[in-house]
PDB file of C-alpha atoms in Angstrom:
ATOM      1  CA  MET A   1      -0.123  -0.123   0.171  1.00 34.00           C
ATOM      2  CA  ALA A   2       1.409   3.793  -0.781  1.00 45.00           C
ATOM      3  CA  THR A   3       2.170   5.908   2.009  1.00 53.00           C
ATOM      4  CA  LEU A   4      -0.922   8.145   2.005  1.00 64.00           C
ATOM      5  CA  ASN A   5       0.512  10.569   4.432  1.00 66.00           C
ATOM      6  CA  GLY A   6       4.012  11.617   6.423  1.00 73.00           C
ATOM      7  CA  GLU A   7       5.794  14.215   8.017  1.00 84.00           C
ATOM      8  CA  ALA A   8       5.385  17.897   6.787  1.00 85.00           C
ATOM      9  CA  GLY A   9       7.782  18.662   4.218  1.00 84.00           C
ATOM     10  CA  SER A  10       8.680  15.252   3.339  1.00 90.00           C
ATOM     11  CA  PRO A  11       8.617  14.646  -0.303  1.00 92.00           C
ATOM     12  CA  ILE A  12       5.902  12.532  -0.433  1.00 92.00           C
ATOM     13  CA  VAL A  13       4.052  15.259   1.678  1.00 93.00           C
ATOM     14  CA  VAL A  14       5.576  18.064  -0.904  1.00 94.00           C
ATOM     15  CA  ALA A  15       4.337  15.853  -3.838  1.00 95.00           C
ATOM     16  CA  GLN A  16       0.466  15.434  -2.484  1.00 96.00           C
ATOM     17  CA  ILE A  17       0.222  18.810  -1.829  1.00 97.00           C
ATOM     18  CA  ALA A  18       1.671  20.014  -5.521  1.00 97.00           C
ATOM     19  CA  THR A  19      -0.647  18.018  -7.099  1.00 98.00           C
ATOM     20  CA  ILE A  20      -3.420  19.238  -4.671  1.00 98.00           C
ATOM     21  CA  VAL A  21      -2.782  22.876  -5.503  1.00 98.00           C
ATOM     22  CA  ALA A  22      -2.247  22.273  -9.134  1.00 98.00           C
ATOM     23  CA  PHE A  23      -5.976  20.199  -9.265  1.00 98.00           C
ATOM     24  CA  LEU A  24      -7.520  23.017  -7.262  1.00 98.00           C
ATOM     25  CA  ASP A  25      -5.696  25.853  -9.364  1.00 98.00           C
ATOM     26  CA  SER A  26      -7.074  23.753 -12.502  1.00 98.00           C
ATOM     27  CA  ILE A  27     -10.820  24.201 -11.507  1.00 98.00           C
ATOM     28  CA  GLY A  28     -11.150  27.688  -9.488  1.00 98.00           C
ATOM     29  CA  ILE A  29     -10.215  27.210  -6.189  1.00 98.00           C
ATOM     30  CA  PRO A  30      -7.506  28.969  -5.056  1.00 98.00           C
ATOM     31  CA  THR A  31      -4.771  28.807  -2.744  1.00 98.00           C
ATOM     32  CA  ALA A  32      -1.667  30.679  -0.854  1.00 98.00           C
ATOM     33  CA  GLU A  33       1.449  29.468   1.239  1.00 97.00           C
ATOM     34  CA  GLU A  34       1.487  31.225   4.495  1.00 96.00           C
ATOM     35  CA  THR A  35       3.076  31.018   7.576  1.00 95.00           C
ATOM     36  CA  LEU A  36       0.643  29.938  10.445  1.00 93.00           C
ATOM     37  CA  ALA A  37       1.818  30.116  13.594  1.00 88.00           C
ATOM     38  CA  GLU A  38      -1.708  28.148  15.306  1.00 85.00           C
ATOM     39  CA  ASP A  39      -3.991  26.145  13.883  1.00 80.00           C
ATOM     40  CA  THR A  40      -7.551  26.528  13.148  1.00 78.00           C
ATOM     41  CA  VAL A  41     -10.367  23.909  12.479  1.00 79.00           C
ATOM     42  CA  LEU A  42      -7.767  21.475  10.809  1.00 84.00           C
ATOM     43  CA  PRO A  43      -3.741  21.885  11.540  1.00 88.00           C
ATOM     44  CA  ALA A  44      -1.852  24.335   9.565  1.00 93.00           C
ATOM     45  CA  MET A  45      -4.299  25.877   7.347  1.00 94.00           C
ATOM     46  CA  THR A  46      -7.481  28.383   7.235  1.00 93.00           C
ATOM     47  CA  VAL A  47     -10.225  29.744   4.565  1.00 93.00           C
ATOM     48  CA  ARG A  48     -10.118  33.069   4.256  1.00 93.00           C
ATOM     49  CA  ASP A  49     -12.047  34.802   1.879  1.00 95.00           C
ATOM     50  CA  GLY A  50     -12.213  32.355  -0.099  1.00 94.00           C
ATOM     51  CA  THR A  51      -8.484  31.033  -0.532  1.00 97.00           C
ATOM     52  CA  ILE A  52      -6.834  28.045   1.029  1.00 97.00           C
ATOM     53  CA  ILE A  53      -4.089  29.255   3.202  1.00 97.00           C
ATOM     54  CA  TYR A  54      -1.960  26.367   4.255  1.00 97.00           C
ATOM     55  CA  ASP A  55       1.646  26.244   5.645  1.00 96.00           C
ATOM     56  CA  PRO A  56       3.933  23.781   3.972  1.00 95.00           C
ATOM     57  CA  ALA A  57       6.344  23.481   6.451  1.00 93.00           C
ATOM     58  CA  ARG A  58       3.920  22.391   8.886  1.00 94.00           C
ATOM     59  CA  LEU A  59       1.189  20.638   6.937  1.00 93.00           C
ATOM     60  CA  GLU A  60       1.086  16.617   7.116  1.00 90.00           C
ATOM     61  CA  ARG A  61      -2.370  15.693   5.802  1.00 91.00           C
ATOM     62  CA  PRO A  62      -2.531  16.978   2.641  1.00 95.00           C
ATOM     63  CA  GLY A  63      -5.843  15.409   1.618  1.00 94.00           C
ATOM     64  CA  ASP A  64      -7.498  17.821   4.242  1.00 93.00           C
ATOM     65  CA  LEU A  65      -6.754  20.742   1.344  1.00 96.00           C
ATOM     66  CA  LEU A  66      -9.749  18.486  -0.501  1.00 96.00           C
ATOM     67  CA  HIS A  67     -12.324  18.552   2.044  1.00 92.00           C
ATOM     68  CA  GLU A  68     -11.700  22.377   2.925  1.00 94.00           C
ATOM     69  CA  ALA A  69     -11.888  23.049  -1.009  1.00 97.00           C
ATOM     70  CA  GLY A  70     -15.116  20.784  -1.404  1.00 95.00           C
ATOM     71  CA  HIS A  71     -16.895  23.169   1.572  1.00 93.00           C
ATOM     72  CA  ILE A  72     -15.587  26.637  -1.281  1.00 95.00           C
ATOM     73  CA  ALA A  73     -17.083  24.371  -4.191  1.00 96.00           C
ATOM     74  CA  MET A  74     -20.568  23.618  -2.324  1.00 92.00           C
ATOM     75  CA  THR A  75     -20.703  27.408  -1.251  1.00 92.00           C
ATOM     76  CA  ASP A  76     -23.148  29.811  -3.164  1.00 91.00           C
ATOM     77  CA  PRO A  77     -20.815  31.276  -5.824  1.00 94.00           C
ATOM     78  CA  ALA A  78     -22.119  34.532  -4.900  1.00 94.00           C
ATOM     79  CA  LEU A  79     -20.731  34.009  -1.356  1.00 91.00           C
ATOM     80  CA  ARG A  80     -17.578  31.950  -2.557  1.00 92.00           C
ATOM     81  CA  SER A  81     -15.180  34.888  -1.901  1.00 93.00           C
ATOM     82  CA  THR A  82     -16.381  35.621   1.207  1.00 91.00           C
ATOM     83  CA  VAL A  83     -15.960  32.564   3.314  1.00 88.00           C
ATOM     84  CA  SER A  84     -13.970  32.212   5.839  1.00 85.00           C
ATOM     85  CA  ASP A  85     -12.669  28.950   8.780  1.00 74.00           C
ATOM     86  CA  PHE A  86     -16.078  26.993   7.792  1.00 66.00           C
ATOM     87  CA  GLY A  87     -15.092  24.884  11.470  1.00 60.00           C
ATOM     88  CA  VAL A  88     -16.057  28.216  12.833  1.00 45.00           C
ATOM     89  CA  ALA A  89     -19.847  29.228  11.704  1.00 50.00           C
ATOM     90  CA  PRO A  90     -22.580  27.029  11.664  1.00 47.00           C
ATOM     91  CA  MET A  91     -23.110  25.329   8.130  1.00 53.00           C
ATOM     92  CA  ALA A  92     -25.946  23.039   6.967  1.00 59.00           C
ATOM     93  CA  GLN A  93     -25.119  19.642   7.753  1.00 59.00           C
ATOM     94  CA  GLY A  94     -25.990  18.207   4.322  1.00 67.00           C
ATOM     95  CA  ASP A  95     -23.229  20.693   3.241  1.00 86.00           C
ATOM     96  CA  GLU A  96     -20.222  18.630   5.428  1.00 85.00           C
ATOM     97  CA  MET A  97     -21.691  15.543   3.941  1.00 90.00           C
ATOM     98  CA  GLY A  98     -21.490  16.919   0.236  1.00 94.00           C
ATOM     99  CA  ALA A  99     -17.577  18.480   1.007  1.00 94.00           C
ATOM    100  CA  THR A 100     -17.017  14.659   1.921  1.00 94.00           C
ATOM    101  CA  ALA A 101     -18.373  12.871  -0.990  1.00 97.00           C
ATOM    102  CA  TRP A 102     -16.452  15.940  -3.315  1.00 97.00           C
ATOM    103  CA  SER A 103     -13.192  15.170  -1.523  1.00 96.00           C
ATOM    104  CA  TRP A 104     -13.338  11.732  -2.763  1.00 96.00           C
ATOM    105  CA  ALA A 105     -13.994  12.416  -6.184  1.00 97.00           C
ATOM    106  CA  ALA A 106     -11.728  15.440  -5.869  1.00 98.00           C
ATOM    107  CA  ALA A 107      -8.694  12.977  -4.918  1.00 96.00           C
ATOM    108  CA  ILE A 108      -9.286  10.444  -7.832  1.00 97.00           C
ATOM    109  CA  ALA A 109      -9.355  12.984 -10.528  1.00 98.00           C
ATOM    110  CA  ALA A 110      -6.047  14.502  -9.068  1.00 97.00           C
ATOM    111  CA  GLY A 111      -4.322  10.966  -9.529  1.00 96.00           C
ATOM    112  CA  LEU A 112      -4.285  10.464  -5.925  1.00 95.00           C
ATOM    113  CA  ASP A 113      -5.508   7.375  -3.966  1.00 92.00           C
ATOM    114  CA  PRO A 114      -8.523   8.471  -2.702  1.00 88.00           C
ATOM    115  CA  ARG A 115      -8.369   7.491   1.041  1.00 85.00           C
ATOM    116  CA  ILE A 116      -5.853  10.653   1.590  1.00 89.00           C
ATOM    117  CA  ALA A 117      -9.015  12.338   2.016  1.00 87.00           C
ATOM    118  CA  PHE A 118      -9.874   9.656   4.597  1.00 89.00           C
ATOM    119  CA  HIS A 119      -6.927   9.426   7.108  1.00 82.00           C
ATOM    120  CA  PRO A 120      -7.486   8.022  10.337  1.00 81.00           C
ATOM    121  CA  ASP A 121      -7.382  11.221  12.125  1.00 80.00           C
ATOM    122  CA  ALA A 122     -10.000  12.809   9.739  1.00 80.00           C
ATOM    123  CA  TYR A 123     -13.797  13.626  10.455  1.00 78.00           C
ATOM    124  CA  ARG A 124     -13.380  13.234  14.301  1.00 78.00           C
ATOM    125  CA  GLY A 125     -11.699   9.830  14.220  1.00 78.00           C
ATOM    126  CA  GLU A 126     -13.991   8.540  11.550  1.00 85.00           C
ATOM    127  CA  GLY A 127     -11.539   8.471   8.668  1.00 86.00           C
ATOM    128  CA  GLU A 128     -11.077   5.014   8.186  1.00 90.00           C
ATOM    129  CA  TRP A 129     -14.664   3.677   8.421  1.00 93.00           C
ATOM    130  CA  LEU A 130     -15.364   6.528   5.535  1.00 93.00           C
ATOM    131  CA  GLN A 131     -12.789   4.730   3.432  1.00 92.00           C
ATOM    132  CA  GLU A 132     -14.055   1.560   3.692  1.00 94.00           C
ATOM    133  CA  THR A 133     -17.633   2.953   2.948  1.00 95.00           C
ATOM    134  CA  PHE A 134     -16.959   4.791   0.302  1.00 96.00           C
ATOM    135  CA  ALA A 135     -14.366   2.164  -1.439  1.00 94.00           C
ATOM    136  CA  GLY A 136     -17.727  -0.245  -1.038  1.00 96.00           C
ATOM    137  CA  GLY A 137     -19.410   2.297  -3.196  1.00 95.00           C
ATOM    138  CA  ASN A 138     -21.519   3.784  -0.338  1.00 96.00           C
ATOM    139  CA  TYR A 139     -21.398   7.288  -1.124  1.00 97.00           C
ATOM    140  CA  ILE A 140     -22.262   9.654   1.405  1.00 94.00           C
ATOM    141  CA  GLY A 141     -23.062  13.059   0.334  1.00 95.00           C
ATOM    142  CA  LEU A 142     -23.512  12.222  -2.846  1.00 97.00           C
ATOM    143  CA  PRO A 143     -26.879  13.477  -2.544  1.00 96.00           C
ATOM    144  CA  MET A 144     -25.777  17.027  -1.761  1.00 95.00           C
ATOM    145  CA  LEU A 145     -23.086  17.180  -5.008  1.00 97.00           C
ATOM    146  CA  GLN A 146     -26.544  16.061  -6.966  1.00 97.00           C
ATOM    147  CA  TYR A 147     -29.055  18.389  -5.076  1.00 96.00           C
ATOM    148  CA  TYR A 148     -25.843  21.407  -6.527  1.00 96.00           C
ATOM    149  CA  GLY A 149     -25.642  19.815  -9.686  1.00 97.00           C
ATOM    150  CA  LEU A 150     -22.220  18.579  -9.399  1.00 98.00           C
ATOM    151  CA  ALA A 151     -22.760  14.973  -9.838  1.00 98.00           C
ATOM    152  CA  ARG A 152     -25.316  13.151 -12.118  1.00 98.00           C
ATOM    153  CA  ARG A 153     -28.202  10.949 -10.597  1.00 96.00           C
ATOM    154  CA  SER A 154     -28.318   7.672 -11.158  1.00 93.00           C
ATOM    155  CA  GLY A 155     -29.762   6.659 -15.012  1.00 93.00           C
ATOM    156  CA  GLU A 156     -28.676  10.176 -15.853  1.00 95.00           C
ATOM    157  CA  ASP A 157     -26.581   9.964 -19.025  1.00 96.00           C
ATOM    158  CA  GLY A 158     -22.736  10.627 -18.539  1.00 95.00           C
ATOM    159  CA  GLU A 159     -20.301   9.410 -16.259  1.00 96.00           C
ATOM    160  CA  GLN A 160     -21.402   9.325 -12.555  1.00 97.00           C
ATOM    161  CA  TYR A 161     -19.708   9.474  -9.154  1.00 98.00           C
ATOM    162  CA  PRO A 162     -16.709   9.809  -8.434  1.00 97.00           C
ATOM    163  CA  GLY A 163     -16.991  11.503 -12.237  1.00 97.00           C
ATOM    164  CA  MET A 164     -18.140  15.060 -11.663  1.00 98.00           C
ATOM    165  CA  ILE A 165     -20.275  17.318 -14.031  1.00 98.00           C
ATOM    166  CA  LYS A 166     -18.412  20.473 -12.676  1.00 98.00           C
ATOM    167  CA  TRP A 167     -16.300  21.167  -9.337  1.00 98.00           C
ATOM    168  CA  LEU A 168     -17.857  23.954  -8.426  1.00 98.00           C
ATOM    169  CA  ARG A 169     -21.899  25.176  -7.495  1.00 94.00           C
TER     170      ARG A 169
END
């Protein structure tokens, strides 16, 4: 099994960050490197004004970038550039589940092992359970992606999830 995470600054983590950042850039989700002295909701990253800010010297779990990107992707386009720190403000639980499904699909589209988004500490310790659930074809949050027009409904022509119609709401 391939290494999914590692030490901050290690070659595997640096490569994963580069892959994820390139993917996010290609779909229109801005990112920026910055030294972050303190953690917010997730270690070594935050969201500020619709941009994912991350500290590459401290980031150990690049898959967390995908989950935060999922929140940005699901945000109303009129509000997207104003959002900050998703875990601080209350959000619809459907959007949380949608961001989870989005991160699995995004990892695959970026050419990464999708389990990168579901490390053991992710989702309040439920990351491994989510790995098993998604790997088994049970896509928690898919209805939200379909509702927002990001993924096809069963029976619709075209590639089915984890393929996406579009990446941003």
